Amino acid sequence: MARANFKGEIPEEKRELCLVSDALNVIAGKWKLIILWQLKETRRFGELQRLLPGISKSILTSQLRELERDGMVHREVYHEVPPKVEYSLTGMGRGFLPILDSMGEWRKKHAAGKGGDADR
């Protein structure tokens, strides 16, 4: 998903929208939310691959790099043979877990409606 790029001074009435856009830019991507959910526990790359059937090695690598760049994920490299790399959530990443929990609760609540008019 493309990132939105804002240039210049942001008008006051648009700042809240920009914060939402900024947040969406961090989590944009088919796999990022699922990766964040799986990183509730520290995981190795191969373990993440097994937990995410259908994701390619290159996509997992790129999504992890973006999450690391955006401060959500920490990558720890252990200098041993064979090399060991673990991924975990940063404080910012852990702070996002309640949002993921809320999304799950929202889906449970509205699963019967399936997007229809059931809750109107």
CSV table of N, CA and C in Angstrom, one decimal:
chain,number,residue,atom,x,y,z
A,1,MET,N,0.9,-1.2,0.0
A,1,MET,CA,0.0,0.0,0.0
A,1,MET,C,0.9,1.2,0.0
A,2,ALA,N,0.5,2.2,-0.7
A,2,ALA,CA,1.4,3.4,-0.9
A,2,ALA,C,1.2,4.3,0.4
A,3,ARG,N,2.3,4.9,0.7
A,3,ARG,CA,2.3,5.8,1.8
A,3,ARG,C,1.9,7.2,1.4
A,4,ALA,N,1.2,7.9,2.2
A,4,ALA,CA,0.8,9.3,1.8
A,4,ALA,C,1.9,10.2,2.2
A,5,ASN,N,2.2,11.1,1.3
A,5,ASN,CA,3.3,12.1,1.6
A,5,ASN,C,2.7,13.5,1.7
A,6,PHE,N,2.8,14.1,2.9
A,6,PHE,CA,2.3,15.4,3.0
A,6,PHE,C,3.4,16.4,3.0
A,7,LYS,N,3.3,17.5,2.3
A,7,LYS,CA,4.3,18.5,2.3
A,7,LYS,C,3.7,19.9,2.7
A,8,GLY,N,4.6,20.7,3.3
A,8,GLY,CA,4.1,22.0,3.7
A,8,GLY,C,3.4,22.0,5.0
A,9,GLU,N,2.8,23.2,5.4
A,9,GLU,CA,2.1,23.3,6.6
A,9,GLU,C,0.7,22.6,6.5
A,10,ILE,N,0.4,21.9,7.6
A,10,ILE,CA,-0.9,21.2,7.6
A,10,ILE,C,-1.9,22.1,8.3
A,11,PRO,N,-3.0,22.4,7.6
A,11,PRO,CA,-4.1,23.2,8.3
A,11,PRO,C,-4.6,22.6,9.6
A,12,GLU,N,-4.9,23.4,10.5
A,12,GLU,CA,-5.4,22.9,11.8
A,12,GLU,C,-6.5,21.8,11.7
A,13,GLU,N,-7.5,22.1,10.9
A,13,GLU,CA,-8.6,21.2,10.7
A,13,GLU,C,-8.3,19.8,10.1
A,14,LYS,N,-7.1,19.8,9.5
A,14,LYS,CA,-6.7,18.5,8.9
A,14,LYS,C,-5.7,17.7,9.7
A,15,ARG,N,-5.2,18.3,10.8
A,15,ARG,CA,-4.2,17.6,11.6
A,15,ARG,C,-4.6,16.3,12.2
A,16,GLU,N,-5.8,16.2,12.7
A,16,GLU,CA,-6.3,14.9,13.2
A,16,GLU,C,-6.4,13.9,12.1
A,17,LEU,N,-6.8,14.2,11.0
A,17,LEU,CA,-6.8,13.3,9.8
A,17,LEU,C,-5.4,12.9,9.5
A,18,CYS,N,-4.5,13.8,9.6
A,18,CYS,CA,-3.1,13.5,9.3
A,18,CYS,C,-2.5,12.5,10.3
A,19,LEU,N,-2.9,12.6,11.5
A,19,LEU,CA,-2.5,11.6,12.5
A,19,LEU,C,-3.0,10.2,12.2
A,20,VAL,N,-4.3,10.1,11.8
A,20,VAL,CA,-4.8,8.8,11.4
A,20,VAL,C,-4.1,8.3,10.1
A,21,SER,N,-3.8,9.2,9.2
A,21,SER,CA,-3.0,8.8,8.0
A,21,SER,C,-1.6,8.3,8.4
A,22,ASP,N,-1.0,9.0,9.3
A,22,ASP,CA,0.3,8.6,9.7
A,22,ASP,C,0.3,7.2,10.4
A,23,ALA,N,-0.7,6.9,11.2
A,23,ALA,CA,-0.9,5.6,11.9
A,23,ALA,C,-1.1,4.6,10.8
A,24,LEU,N,-2.0,4.8,9.8
A,24,LEU,CA,-2.3,3.9,8.8
A,24,LEU,C,-1.0,3.6,8.0
A,25,ASN,N,-0.2,4.6,7.8
A,25,ASN,CA,1.1,4.3,7.0
A,25,ASN,C,2.0,3.3,7.7
A,26,VAL,N,2.0,3.3,9.0
A,26,VAL,CA,2.8,2.4,9.8
A,26,VAL,C,2.3,1.0,9.7
A,27,ILE,N,1.0,0.8,9.7
A,27,ILE,CA,0.4,-0.6,9.7
A,27,ILE,C,0.0,-1.0,8.3
A,28,ALA,N,0.1,-0.2,7.3
A,28,ALA,CA,-0.3,-0.5,5.9
A,28,ALA,C,0.5,-1.7,5.4
A,29,GLY,N,-0.2,-2.6,4.8
A,29,GLY,CA,0.4,-3.8,4.3
A,29,GLY,C,-0.5,-5.0,4.6
A,30,LYS,N,-0.5,-6.0,3.7
A,30,LYS,CA,-1.4,-7.1,3.9
A,30,LYS,C,-1.1,-7.9,5.2
A,31,TRP,N,0.2,-8.0,5.6
A,31,TRP,CA,0.6,-8.9,6.6
A,31,TRP,C,1.0,-8.2,7.9
A,32,LYS,N,1.1,-6.9,7.9
A,32,LYS,CA,1.6,-6.2,9.1
A,32,LYS,C,0.8,-6.4,10.4
A,33,LEU,N,-0.5,-6.4,10.3
A,33,LEU,CA,-1.3,-6.5,11.5
A,33,LEU,C,-1.1,-8.0,12.1
A,34,ILE,N,-1.1,-8.9,11.2
A,34,ILE,CA,-0.9,-10.3,11.6
A,34,ILE,C,0.5,-10.5,12.2
A,35,ILE,N,1.5,-9.9,11.6
A,35,ILE,CA,2.8,-10.0,12.1
A,35,ILE,C,2.9,-9.4,13.5
A,36,LEU,N,2.3,-8.3,13.7
A,36,LEU,CA,2.3,-7.6,15.0
A,36,LEU,C,1.6,-8.5,16.0
A,37,TRP,N,0.5,-9.1,15.6
A,37,TRP,CA,-0.3,-10.0,16.5
A,37,TRP,C,0.6,-11.2,16.9
A,38,GLN,N,1.3,-11.8,16.0
A,38,GLN,CA,2.2,-13.0,16.2
A,38,GLN,C,3.4,-12.6,17.1
A,39,LEU,N,3.8,-11.4,17.1
A,39,LEU,CA,4.9,-10.9,17.9
A,39,LEU,C,4.5,-10.5,19.3
A,40,LYS,N,3.4,-10.9,19.7
A,40,LYS,CA,3.0,-10.8,21.2
A,40,LYS,C,4.1,-11.6,22.0
A,41,GLU,N,4.7,-12.6,21.3
A,41,GLU,CA,5.8,-13.3,21.9
A,41,GLU,C,7.0,-13.1,21.0
A,42,THR,N,8.2,-13.1,21.5
A,42,THR,CA,9.4,-13.0,20.7
A,42,THR,C,9.5,-14.3,19.8
A,43,ARG,N,9.8,-14.0,18.5
A,43,ARG,CA,9.8,-15.1,17.5
A,43,ARG,C,11.0,-15.0,16.6
A,44,ARG,N,11.4,-16.2,16.1
A,44,ARG,CA,12.4,-16.2,15.1
A,44,ARG,C,11.8,-16.2,13.8
A,45,PHE,N,12.6,-15.8,12.7
A,45,PHE,CA,12.0,-15.6,11.4
A,45,PHE,C,11.3,-16.9,10.9
A,46,GLY,N,11.9,-18.0,11.0
A,46,GLY,CA,11.3,-19.3,10.5
A,46,GLY,C,10.0,-19.6,11.2
A,47,GLU,N,10.0,-19.3,12.5
A,47,GLU,CA,8.7,-19.5,13.3
A,47,GLU,C,7.6,-18.6,12.7
A,48,LEU,N,8.0,-17.3,12.4
A,48,LEU,CA,7.0,-16.4,11.8
A,48,LEU,C,6.5,-16.9,10.5
A,49,GLN,N,7.4,-17.4,9.7
A,49,GLN,CA,7.0,-18.0,8.4
A,49,GLN,C,6.0,-19.1,8.5
A,50,ARG,N,6.3,-20.0,9.5
A,50,ARG,CA,5.3,-21.1,9.7
A,50,ARG,C,4.0,-20.7,10.2
A,51,LEU,N,4.0,-19.6,11.0
A,51,LEU,CA,2.7,-19.1,11.6
A,51,LEU,C,1.9,-18.3,10.6
A,52,LEU,N,2.5,-17.9,9.4
A,52,LEU,CA,1.9,-17.1,8.4
A,52,LEU,C,1.9,-17.8,7.1
A,53,PRO,N,1.1,-18.9,7.0
A,53,PRO,CA,1.1,-19.6,5.7
A,53,PRO,C,0.7,-18.7,4.6
A,54,GLY,N,1.4,-18.8,3.5
A,54,GLY,CA,1.0,-18.0,2.3
A,54,GLY,C,1.9,-16.8,2.1
A,55,ILE,N,2.7,-16.4,3.1
A,55,ILE,CA,3.6,-15.3,3.0
A,55,ILE,C,5.0,-15.8,2.5
A,56,SER,N,5.5,-15.0,1.5
A,56,SER,CA,6.8,-15.4,1.0
A,56,SER,C,7.9,-14.9,1.9
A,57,LYS,N,9.1,-15.4,1.8
A,57,LYS,CA,10.2,-15.0,2.6
A,57,LYS,C,10.5,-13.5,2.3
A,58,SER,N,10.5,-13.1,1.1
A,58,SER,CA,10.8,-11.7,0.7
A,58,SER,C,9.8,-10.8,1.3
A,59,ILE,N,8.5,-11.1,1.2
A,59,ILE,CA,7.5,-10.2,1.7
A,59,ILE,C,7.6,-10.1,3.3
A,60,LEU,N,7.8,-11.3,3.9
A,60,LEU,CA,8.0,-11.2,5.4
A,60,LEU,C,9.2,-10.4,5.7
A,61,THR,N,10.3,-10.5,5.0
A,61,THR,CA,11.5,-9.7,5.3
A,61,THR,C,11.2,-8.2,5.1
A,62,SER,N,10.5,-7.9,4.0
A,62,SER,CA,10.2,-6.4,3.8
A,62,SER,C,9.2,-5.9,4.8
A,63,GLN,N,8.2,-6.6,5.2
A,63,GLN,CA,7.3,-6.1,6.2
A,63,GLN,C,7.9,-6.0,7.5
A,64,LEU,N,8.8,-6.9,7.9
A,64,LEU,CA,9.5,-6.8,9.2
A,64,LEU,C,10.5,-5.6,9.1
A,65,ARG,N,11.1,-5.4,8.0
A,65,ARG,CA,12.0,-4.2,7.9
A,65,ARG,C,11.3,-2.9,8.1
A,66,GLU,N,10.1,-2.8,7.4
A,66,GLU,CA,9.3,-1.6,7.5
A,66,GLU,C,8.8,-1.4,9.0
A,67,LEU,N,8.4,-2.5,9.6
A,67,LEU,CA,7.9,-2.3,11.0
A,67,LEU,C,9.1,-1.9,11.9
A,68,GLU,N,10.2,-2.5,11.6
A,68,GLU,CA,11.4,-2.1,12.4
A,68,GLU,C,11.8,-0.6,12.2
A,69,ARG,N,11.8,-0.2,10.9
A,69,ARG,CA,12.0,1.2,10.6
A,69,ARG,C,11.1,2.2,11.2
A,70,ASP,N,9.8,1.7,11.3
A,70,ASP,CA,8.8,2.6,11.9
A,70,ASP,C,8.7,2.5,13.4
A,71,GLY,N,9.6,1.7,14.0
A,71,GLY,CA,9.7,1.7,15.5
A,71,GLY,C,8.7,0.7,16.2
A,72,MET,N,8.1,-0.2,15.4
A,72,MET,CA,7.2,-1.1,16.0
A,72,MET,C,7.8,-2.5,16.4
A,73,VAL,N,8.9,-2.8,15.7
A,73,VAL,CA,9.5,-4.1,15.9
A,73,VAL,C,11.0,-4.0,16.2
A,74,HIS,N,11.5,-4.8,17.1
A,74,HIS,CA,13.0,-4.8,17.4
A,74,HIS,C,13.5,-6.1,16.8
A,75,ARG,N,14.7,-6.0,16.1
A,75,ARG,CA,15.4,-7.2,15.6
A,75,ARG,C,16.7,-7.4,16.4
A,76,GLU,N,16.8,-8.5,17.0
A,76,GLU,CA,18.0,-8.9,17.7
A,76,GLU,C,18.8,-10.0,17.0
A,77,VAL,N,20.0,-9.6,16.7
A,77,VAL,CA,20.9,-10.6,16.0
A,77,VAL,C,21.9,-11.2,17.0
A,78,TYR,N,21.9,-12.5,17.1
A,78,TYR,CA,22.8,-13.2,18.0
A,78,TYR,C,24.0,-13.7,17.1
A,79,HIS,N,25.2,-13.4,17.4
A,79,HIS,CA,26.3,-13.8,16.6
A,79,HIS,C,26.8,-15.2,17.1
A,80,GLU,N,26.2,-16.2,16.5
A,80,GLU,CA,26.5,-17.5,16.7
A,80,GLU,C,26.3,-18.3,15.4
A,81,VAL,N,26.7,-19.6,15.5
A,81,VAL,CA,26.6,-20.4,14.3
A,81,VAL,C,25.6,-21.5,14.6
A,82,PRO,N,24.6,-21.7,13.8
A,82,PRO,CA,24.1,-20.8,12.7
A,82,PRO,C,23.6,-19.5,13.3
A,83,PRO,N,23.5,-18.5,12.5
A,83,PRO,CA,23.1,-17.2,13.0
A,83,PRO,C,21.6,-17.2,13.5
A,84,LYS,N,21.4,-16.5,14.6
A,84,LYS,CA,20.1,-16.5,15.2
A,84,LYS,C,19.6,-15.1,15.2
A,85,VAL,N,18.3,-14.9,14.7
A,85,VAL,CA,17.7,-13.6,14.7
A,85,VAL,C,16.3,-13.7,15.4
A,86,GLU,N,16.1,-12.8,16.3
A,86,GLU,CA,14.7,-12.8,17.0
A,86,GLU,C,14.1,-11.5,16.8
A,87,TYR,N,12.8,-11.5,16.6
A,87,TYR,CA,11.9,-10.3,16.5
A,87,TYR,C,11.0,-10.2,17.7
A,88,SER,N,10.9,-9.0,18.1
A,88,SER,CA,9.9,-8.7,19.3
A,88,SER,C,9.3,-7.3,19.1
A,89,LEU,N,8.3,-7.1,19.8
A,89,LEU,CA,7.7,-5.8,19.8
A,89,LEU,C,8.4,-4.8,20.6
A,90,THR,N,8.5,-3.6,20.1
A,90,THR,CA,9.1,-2.5,20.9
A,90,THR,C,8.0,-2.0,21.9
A,91,GLY,N,8.2,-1.0,22.7
A,91,GLY,CA,7.2,-0.4,23.5
A,91,GLY,C,6.1,0.2,22.7
A,92,MET,N,6.4,0.8,21.6
A,92,MET,CA,5.4,1.3,20.7
A,92,MET,C,4.6,0.2,20.1
A,93,GLY,N,5.2,-0.9,19.7
A,93,GLY,CA,4.5,-2.1,19.2
A,93,GLY,C,3.6,-2.7,20.2
A,94,ARG,N,4.1,-2.8,21.4
A,94,ARG,CA,3.2,-3.4,22.5
A,94,ARG,C,2.0,-2.4,22.8
A,95,GLY,N,2.3,-1.1,22.6
A,95,GLY,CA,1.2,-0.2,22.8
A,95,GLY,C,0.1,-0.3,21.8
A,96,PHE,N,0.4,-1.0,20.7
A,96,PHE,CA,-0.6,-1.2,19.6
A,96,PHE,C,-1.5,-2.4,19.9
A,97,LEU,N,-1.0,-3.3,20.7
A,97,LEU,CA,-1.8,-4.6,21.0
A,97,LEU,C,-3.2,-4.3,21.4
A,98,PRO,N,-3.5,-3.4,22.3
A,98,PRO,CA,-4.9,-3.1,22.7
A,98,PRO,C,-5.8,-2.8,21.5
A,99,ILE,N,-5.2,-2.1,20.5
A,99,ILE,CA,-6.0,-1.8,19.3
A,99,ILE,C,-6.3,-3.1,18.5
A,100,LEU,N,-5.3,-4.0,18.4
A,100,LEU,CA,-5.6,-5.3,17.8
A,100,LEU,C,-6.7,-6.0,18.6
A,101,ASP,N,-6.6,-6.0,19.9
A,101,ASP,CA,-7.6,-6.7,20.7
A,101,ASP,C,-9.0,-6.1,20.5
A,102,SER,N,-9.0,-4.8,20.4
A,102,SER,CA,-10.3,-4.1,20.1
A,102,SER,C,-10.9,-4.5,18.7
A,103,MET,N,-10.0,-4.6,17.8
A,103,MET,CA,-10.4,-5.0,16.4
A,103,MET,C,-11.0,-6.4,16.5
A,104,GLY,N,-10.4,-7.3,17.2
A,104,GLY,CA,-11.0,-8.6,17.4
A,104,GLY,C,-12.3,-8.6,18.0
A,105,GLU,N,-12.4,-7.8,19.1
A,105,GLU,CA,-13.7,-7.7,19.8
A,105,GLU,C,-14.8,-7.1,18.9
A,106,TRP,N,-14.4,-6.1,18.1
A,106,TRP,CA,-15.4,-5.5,17.2
A,106,TRP,C,-15.9,-6.5,16.2
A,107,ARG,N,-14.9,-7.4,15.7
A,107,ARG,CA,-15.3,-8.4,14.7
A,107,ARG,C,-16.3,-9.4,15.3
A,108,LYS,N,-16.0,-9.8,16.5
A,108,LYS,CA,-16.8,-10.8,17.2
A,108,LYS,C,-18.3,-10.2,17.4
A,109,LYS,N,-18.3,-8.9,17.8
A,109,LYS,CA,-19.6,-8.3,18.0
A,109,LYS,C,-20.4,-8.2,16.7
A,110,HIS,N,-19.7,-7.9,15.6
A,110,HIS,CA,-20.4,-7.7,14.3
A,110,HIS,C,-20.3,-8.8,13.3
A,111,ALA,N,-19.9,-10.0,13.7
A,111,ALA,CA,-19.7,-11.1,12.8
A,111,ALA,C,-21.1,-11.5,12.3
A,112,ALA,N,-22.1,-11.5,13.0
A,112,ALA,CA,-23.4,-12.0,12.6
A,112,ALA,C,-24.0,-11.0,11.5
A,113,GLY,N,-23.7,-9.7,11.6
A,113,GLY,CA,-24.2,-8.8,10.6
A,113,GLY,C,-23.5,-8.8,9.3
A,114,LYS,N,-22.2,-9.3,9.3
A,114,LYS,CA,-21.4,-9.4,8.1
A,114,LYS,C,-21.5,-8.1,7.2
A,115,GLY,N,-21.5,-6.9,7.8
A,115,GLY,CA,-21.5,-5.7,7.1
A,115,GLY,C,-22.9,-5.3,6.6
A,116,GLY,N,-23.9,-6.0,7.0
A,116,GLY,CA,-25.3,-5.6,6.5
A,116,GLY,C,-25.9,-4.6,7.4
A,117,ASP,N,-27.2,-4.5,7.4
A,117,ASP,CA,-27.9,-3.5,8.2
A,117,ASP,C,-28.4,-4.1,9.5
A,118,ALA,N,-27.9,-5.2,10.0
A,118,ALA,CA,-28.3,-5.8,11.2
A,118,ALA,C,-28.3,-4.9,12.4
A,119,ASP,N,-27.3,-4.1,12.5
A,119,ASP,CA,-27.1,-3.2,13.7
A,119,ASP,C,-27.7,-1.9,13.6
A,120,ARG,N,-28.4,-1.6,12.6
A,120,ARG,CA,-29.0,-0.2,12.4
A,120,ARG,C,-30.2,-0.1,13.2
